[in-house]
Amino acid sequence: MIDPQRYPRLSRIQVPADLRQFGEDELPAIAEELRAYLIEQVALVGGHFGAGLGVIELTVALHWLFETPVDRLVWDVGHQCYPHKILTGRRDEIHTVKQKDGVAPFPKREESEYDTFGVGHSSTSISAALGMAIALQRAGDERKVVAVIGDGAMTAGMAFEALAHAGGMTDPEPNLLVILNDNQMSISENVGGVTKMLGRLTGSRTLNALREGGKKLLGDKRKPAAKFVRRWEEHWKGMFVPSTFFEEVGFHYTGPIDGHDLPALLGAMKTLKTLKGPQLLHIITTKGKGYELAEGDQIGYHAVGPFDPEKGLVSKPGAKKPTYTDVFGEWLCDMAAADDKLLGITPAMREGSGLVRFSKEYPARYFDVAIAEQHAVTLAAGMACEGAKPVVAIYSTFLQRGYDQLVHDVAIQNLDVLFAIDRGGVVGPDGATHAGNLDLSYLRCVPNMVVMAPADEDECRKMLSTGHRYEGPAAVRYPRGTGPGVPVQPNLDTLPIGKAELRRSGSRIALLAFGAIVPAAEAVAAELGLTLVNMRFVKPLDRALILELAKSHRGFVTLEDNVVAGGAGSGVAELLAAEGIALPILHLGLPDEFQHHASREQLLAEAGLDAAGIRGAVLARWPELREAPPRSAAL
């Protein structure tokens, strides 16, 4: 429970209606209490950190000024929303964030009426808020709609599609307020031309001096002279910001203003609240504001584990077991040294996808395209057309946004692009929006694709080399975190395309395991005397081995950390059906539902994909396996 001695105001705020009982003069003190409470709570359990600290004042202002949840507030990206959750009924549960059955790390409609739109990926807020505004306007509903877009989300094309639509509507104009939270950061530093444009605007001393000087000189804005000068303001802006972008698109632009100056923020928002049509408020904030260590290391404090607020993040001594992401990062640099045609691409995920070292050692061959997954894929296709060997490092769930490009621009043209797909399968605490549960299904149906899933770290490196040297589109899909701990060999060896590995020769039932599930399946196979195959390739399957095993076994079990529907196991069933082979098959995989946030281990156990779950499912299907296998049994 919150300590009322330390937080005398915040302890009295359960929901925004309570916040609105305070006078405007008390809001800065409430903001300070909220910032201190956020630091204290995230330090206990970890979670997204810097982005929330940067929107403390904005969150207080929004919930005090607007009648939430009647007025609609849409957050983008979702990891800005911890302060919002604290003020909207989840203050005393925020310490459970990202834990099983705890508070979700992103806005989630079923969790709270204040979470008006679920979000995990970026750049959706303007589209969603515009849709709400249109629907409300058609119903004659006068409630307000506000979209808060920040932390790099304005670098994605979808945001500009929504801006163009909203600004181009005339009959009637949508009543929509977009707040651009400009902190020059995503997870890494923002990149691209839009970021440069915003930087020129906010950094123009001449423009800001002209504006402030003009206000003092002209006084009352209702005077004719002031109105005349206001008409010329956009021409002044045009001298510093090419095309005065937001005004040209059709939004009335206000700003930039200091997003940590609560009185100024409230003053601007009070005015904008009364205006009709599409409005854009540009605020400047600091990611990690109010916690000096986070301000100084905005990348490191984007998301954190538990830490001591007095000391900050402290590295634990001792050798760390390499993650699959680490394996990819090392391979990328090693292969770049061996092949000067290799180019690395990431959509704003340098740290998460393991490209930090590569970006430093090969800056001319490193391309961060910002939050633009579609562009990343087609950029790679264009590179491949001219003989380059592009590697697209991308999260499984983010590749979903570039799926059309993967099909049309890469696969149809059979171009030489390697997709290094991180966070495949169960991801864990970030929840359904970040879970890579669908990738084997959406990849294996695409012609020309080679799809691989490693069982261990060394195999991951070999598969990356295999995909890189394969002449055509290929994907290596690996999970979040560490593997079984197999030492990674430094060479750049490849694997034969479409060949599985028979890891254990047993009898009666054959377990055909794909990727990260292999170690758990191996334990069950050893216990029950079954055959185990590390399938390695989802596409093409090892047809010869599958048909050979079908002759000598009573049934198959397919195992994958992907949804069963259309997954790797479906490929095995399709192969047998095409050959006219009727063999009992048990498909084990992820359920046909969106799993909530919990640890990776908890989610795998819930899905029955840990050793205990696999053993139970196999014995339930074939109870006779409880008996020891006959000695004469052989393949």
PDB file of C-alpha atoms in Angstrom, residues 211-360:
ATOM      1  CA  ARG A 211       7.598  34.498 -31.510  1.00  0.00           C
ATOM      2  CA  GLU A 212       8.224  35.502 -27.897  1.00  0.00           C
ATOM      3  CA  GLY A 213       9.336  39.015 -28.828  1.00  0.00           C
ATOM      4  CA  GLY A 214       6.287  39.471 -30.985  1.00  0.00           C
ATOM      5  CA  LYS A 215       3.968  38.469 -28.147  1.00  0.00           C
ATOM      6  CA  LYS A 216       5.483  41.077 -25.826  1.00  0.00           C
ATOM      7  CA  LEU A 217       5.482  43.786 -28.465  1.00  0.00           C
ATOM      8  CA  LEU A 218       1.930  43.282 -29.704  1.00  0.00           C
ATOM      9  CA  GLY A 219       0.265  42.479 -26.393  1.00  0.00           C
ATOM     10  CA  ASP A 220      -3.422  41.578 -26.671  1.00  0.00           C
ATOM     11  CA  LYS A 221      -3.754  38.854 -29.286  1.00  0.00           C
ATOM     12  CA  ARG A 222      -7.224  40.160 -30.166  1.00  0.00           C
ATOM     13  CA  LYS A 223      -5.825  43.431 -31.532  1.00  0.00           C
ATOM     14  CA  PRO A 224      -5.829  43.773 -35.343  1.00  0.00           C
ATOM     15  CA  ALA A 225      -2.043  44.025 -35.458  1.00  0.00           C
ATOM     16  CA  ALA A 226      -1.663  40.806 -33.505  1.00  0.00           C
ATOM     17  CA  LYS A 227      -4.134  39.012 -35.751  1.00  0.00           C
ATOM     18  CA  PHE A 228      -2.231  40.222 -38.811  1.00  0.00           C
ATOM     19  CA  VAL A 229       1.101  38.993 -37.447  1.00  0.00           C
ATOM     20  CA  ARG A 230      -0.461  35.649 -36.547  1.00  0.00           C
ATOM     21  CA  ARG A 231      -1.308  35.181 -40.224  1.00  0.00           C
ATOM     22  CA  TRP A 232       2.367  35.633 -41.057  1.00  0.00           C
ATOM     23  CA  GLU A 233       3.595  33.288 -38.322  1.00  0.00           C
ATOM     24  CA  GLU A 234       3.448  30.278 -40.592  1.00  0.00           C
ATOM     25  CA  HIS A 235       5.547  32.105 -43.160  1.00  0.00           C
ATOM     26  CA  TRP A 236       8.175  32.675 -40.436  1.00  0.00           C
ATOM     27  CA  LYS A 237       8.069  29.001 -39.583  1.00  0.00           C
ATOM     28  CA  GLY A 238       8.625  28.169 -43.223  1.00  0.00           C
ATOM     29  CA  MET A 239      12.013  29.837 -43.054  1.00  0.00           C
ATOM     30  CA  PHE A 240      13.120  27.281 -40.472  1.00  0.00           C
ATOM     31  CA  VAL A 241      10.983  24.172 -41.047  1.00  0.00           C
ATOM     32  CA  PRO A 242      10.596  23.026 -44.661  1.00  0.00           C
ATOM     33  CA  SER A 243       6.948  23.179 -45.778  1.00  0.00           C
ATOM     34  CA  THR A 244       5.764  23.781 -42.177  1.00  0.00           C
ATOM     35  CA  PHE A 245       4.832  20.152 -42.330  1.00  0.00           C
ATOM     36  CA  PHE A 246       1.991  19.769 -39.859  1.00  0.00           C
ATOM     37  CA  GLU A 247       0.185  22.916 -40.994  1.00  0.00           C
ATOM     38  CA  GLU A 248       0.489  21.875 -44.619  1.00  0.00           C
ATOM     39  CA  VAL A 249      -0.969  18.461 -43.812  1.00  0.00           C
ATOM     40  CA  GLY A 250      -4.021  20.160 -42.297  1.00  0.00           C
ATOM     41  CA  PHE A 251      -3.402  20.335 -38.541  1.00  0.00           C
ATOM     42  CA  HIS A 252      -3.336  23.519 -36.516  1.00  0.00           C
ATOM     43  CA  TYR A 253       0.119  23.408 -34.951  1.00  0.00           C
ATOM     44  CA  THR A 254       0.932  24.683 -31.453  1.00  0.00           C
ATOM     45  CA  GLY A 255       4.398  24.587 -29.972  1.00  0.00           C
ATOM     46  CA  PRO A 256       6.951  23.610 -29.242  1.00  0.00           C
ATOM     47  CA  ILE A 257       6.512  24.015 -25.491  1.00  0.00           C
ATOM     48  CA  ASP A 258       8.300  22.536 -22.492  1.00  0.00           C
ATOM     49  CA  GLY A 259       6.439  19.360 -21.575  1.00  0.00           C
ATOM     50  CA  HIS A 260       7.760  19.548 -18.005  1.00  0.00           C
ATOM     51  CA  ASP A 261       6.437  23.087 -17.435  1.00  0.00           C
ATOM     52  CA  LEU A 262       3.049  22.135 -16.015  1.00  0.00           C
ATOM     53  CA  PRO A 263       1.510  25.657 -16.001  1.00  0.00           C
ATOM     54  CA  ALA A 264       2.548  26.236 -19.632  1.00  0.00           C
ATOM     55  CA  LEU A 265       1.298  22.785 -20.596  1.00  0.00           C
ATOM     56  CA  LEU A 266      -2.072  23.386 -18.977  1.00  0.00           C
ATOM     57  CA  GLY A 267      -2.363  26.828 -20.537  1.00  0.00           C
ATOM     58  CA  ALA A 268      -1.843  25.470 -24.037  1.00  0.00           C
ATOM     59  CA  MET A 269      -4.133  22.494 -23.522  1.00  0.00           C
ATOM     60  CA  LYS A 270      -6.949  24.638 -22.086  1.00  0.00           C
ATOM     61  CA  THR A 271      -6.986  26.619 -25.302  1.00  0.00           C
ATOM     62  CA  LEU A 272      -6.753  23.581 -27.549  1.00  0.00           C
ATOM     63  CA  LYS A 273      -9.584  21.898 -25.684  1.00  0.00           C
ATOM     64  CA  THR A 274     -11.960  24.601 -26.934  1.00  0.00           C
ATOM     65  CA  LEU A 275     -10.912  24.449 -30.581  1.00  0.00           C
ATOM     66  CA  LYS A 276     -12.557  22.452 -33.339  1.00  0.00           C
ATOM     67  CA  GLY A 277     -10.847  20.431 -36.026  1.00  0.00           C
ATOM     68  CA  PRO A 278      -7.498  18.609 -36.018  1.00  0.00           C
ATOM     69  CA  GLN A 279      -4.984  20.088 -33.568  1.00  0.00           C
ATOM     70  CA  LEU A 280      -1.360  19.139 -32.900  1.00  0.00           C
ATOM     71  CA  LEU A 281       0.472  20.139 -29.726  1.00  0.00           C
ATOM     72  CA  HIS A 282       4.241  19.681 -29.894  1.00  0.00           C
ATOM     73  CA  ILE A 283       5.886  19.265 -26.489  1.00  0.00           C
ATOM     74  CA  ILE A 284       9.555  18.755 -25.691  1.00  0.00           C
ATOM     75  CA  THR A 285      10.355  16.299 -22.904  1.00  0.00           C
ATOM     76  CA  THR A 286      13.340  14.445 -21.495  1.00  0.00           C
ATOM     77  CA  LYS A 287      13.196  10.675 -21.294  1.00  0.00           C
ATOM     78  CA  GLY A 288      14.011   9.661 -17.724  1.00  0.00           C
ATOM     79  CA  LYS A 289      13.172  13.147 -16.373  1.00  0.00           C
ATOM     80  CA  GLY A 290      13.704  13.515 -12.649  1.00  0.00           C
ATOM     81  CA  TYR A 291      16.020  10.529 -12.181  1.00  0.00           C
ATOM     82  CA  GLU A 292      19.514  11.707 -12.989  1.00  0.00           C
ATOM     83  CA  LEU A 293      20.901   8.284 -13.906  1.00  0.00           C
ATOM     84  CA  ALA A 294      18.061   7.668 -16.358  1.00  0.00           C
ATOM     85  CA  GLU A 295      18.488  11.086 -17.934  1.00  0.00           C
ATOM     86  CA  GLY A 296      22.184  10.329 -18.434  1.00  0.00           C
ATOM     87  CA  ASP A 297      21.639   6.838 -19.857  1.00  0.00           C
ATOM     88  CA  GLN A 298      18.332   6.947 -21.668  1.00  0.00           C
ATOM     89  CA  ILE A 299      18.964   3.724 -23.568  1.00  0.00           C
ATOM     90  CA  GLY A 300      20.036   1.735 -20.521  1.00  0.00           C
ATOM     91  CA  TYR A 301      17.046   2.909 -18.492  1.00  0.00           C
ATOM     92  CA  HIS A 302      14.422   2.395 -21.187  1.00  0.00           C
ATOM     93  CA  ALA A 303      13.445  -0.875 -19.504  1.00  0.00           C
ATOM     94  CA  VAL A 304      15.063  -2.205 -16.347  1.00  0.00           C
ATOM     95  CA  GLY A 305      15.081  -5.053 -13.903  1.00  0.00           C
ATOM     96  CA  PRO A 306      14.806  -4.457 -10.157  1.00  0.00           C
ATOM     97  CA  PHE A 307      17.395  -1.969  -8.907  1.00  0.00           C
ATOM     98  CA  ASP A 308      18.397   0.169  -5.940  1.00  0.00           C
ATOM     99  CA  PRO A 309      17.171   3.747  -6.595  1.00  0.00           C
ATOM    100  CA  GLU A 310      20.158   5.106  -4.680  1.00  0.00           C
ATOM    101  CA  LYS A 311      22.726   3.186  -6.741  1.00  0.00           C
ATOM    102  CA  GLY A 312      20.937   2.665 -10.037  1.00  0.00           C
ATOM    103  CA  LEU A 313      21.611  -0.279 -12.331  1.00  0.00           C
ATOM    104  CA  VAL A 314      24.597  -2.350 -11.247  1.00  0.00           C
ATOM    105  CA  SER A 315      26.210  -5.002 -13.430  1.00  0.00           C
ATOM    106  CA  LYS A 316      26.390  -8.405 -11.814  1.00  0.00           C
ATOM    107  CA  PRO A 317      29.893  -9.912 -11.708  1.00  0.00           C
ATOM    108  CA  GLY A 318      30.834 -13.142 -13.415  1.00  0.00           C
ATOM    109  CA  ALA A 319      30.543 -14.536 -16.912  1.00  0.00           C
ATOM    110  CA  LYS A 320      27.097 -14.332 -18.442  1.00  0.00           C
ATOM    111  CA  LYS A 321      25.545 -17.079 -20.489  1.00  0.00           C
ATOM    112  CA  PRO A 322      25.122 -15.698 -24.037  1.00  0.00           C
ATOM    113  CA  THR A 323      21.598 -15.120 -25.268  1.00  0.00           C
ATOM    114  CA  TYR A 324      20.454 -15.986 -28.767  1.00  0.00           C
ATOM    115  CA  THR A 325      20.557 -12.254 -29.468  1.00  0.00           C
ATOM    116  CA  ASP A 326      24.230 -12.240 -28.425  1.00  0.00           C
ATOM    117  CA  VAL A 327      24.911 -15.181 -30.730  1.00  0.00           C
ATOM    118  CA  PHE A 328      23.383 -13.287 -33.630  1.00  0.00           C
ATOM    119  CA  GLY A 329      25.333 -10.103 -32.864  1.00  0.00           C
ATOM    120  CA  GLU A 330      28.650 -11.951 -32.793  1.00  0.00           C
ATOM    121  CA  TRP A 331      27.818 -13.878 -35.965  1.00  0.00           C
ATOM    122  CA  LEU A 332      26.855 -10.698 -37.811  1.00  0.00           C
ATOM    123  CA  CYS A 333      30.221  -9.076 -37.150  1.00  0.00           C
ATOM    124  CA  ASP A 334      32.137 -12.259 -37.983  1.00  0.00           C
ATOM    125  CA  MET A 335      30.259 -12.781 -41.244  1.00  0.00           C
ATOM    126  CA  ALA A 336      30.646  -9.090 -42.149  1.00  0.00           C
ATOM    127  CA  ALA A 337      34.419  -9.524 -41.818  1.00  0.00           C
ATOM    128  CA  ALA A 338      34.249 -12.525 -44.159  1.00  0.00           C
ATOM    129  CA  ASP A 339      31.784 -11.072 -46.688  1.00  0.00           C
ATOM    130  CA  ASP A 340      31.882  -7.390 -47.598  1.00  0.00           C
ATOM    131  CA  LYS A 341      28.499  -7.705 -49.339  1.00  0.00           C
ATOM    132  CA  LEU A 342      26.726  -8.173 -46.006  1.00  0.00           C
ATOM    133  CA  LEU A 343      24.568  -5.211 -44.931  1.00  0.00           C
ATOM    134  CA  GLY A 344      22.657  -5.014 -41.635  1.00  0.00           C
ATOM    135  CA  ILE A 345      19.171  -3.513 -41.297  1.00  0.00           C
ATOM    136  CA  THR A 346      17.050  -2.908 -38.196  1.00  0.00           C
ATOM    137  CA  PRO A 347      13.761  -1.051 -37.640  1.00  0.00           C
ATOM    138  CA  ALA A 348      14.779   0.929 -34.528  1.00  0.00           C
ATOM    139  CA  MET A 349      15.905  -2.135 -32.555  1.00  0.00           C
ATOM    140  CA  ARG A 350      19.700  -1.806 -32.429  1.00  0.00           C
ATOM    141  CA  GLU A 351      19.966  -2.838 -28.785  1.00  0.00           C
ATOM    142  CA  GLY A 352      17.132  -5.366 -28.696  1.00  0.00           C
ATOM    143  CA  SER A 353      18.268  -7.174 -31.829  1.00  0.00           C
ATOM    144  CA  GLY A 354      21.979  -7.238 -30.974  1.00  0.00           C
ATOM    145  CA  LEU A 355      23.413  -4.782 -33.518  1.00  0.00           C
ATOM    146  CA  VAL A 356      25.302  -2.440 -31.187  1.00  0.00           C
ATOM    147  CA  ARG A 357      28.749  -3.857 -31.955  1.00  0.00           C
ATOM    148  CA  PHE A 358      27.985  -4.104 -35.677  1.00  0.00           C
ATOM    149  CA  SER A 359      26.821  -0.474 -35.787  1.00  0.00           C
ATOM    150  CA  LYS A 360      30.151   0.628 -34.317  1.00  0.00           C
TER     151      LYS A 360
END
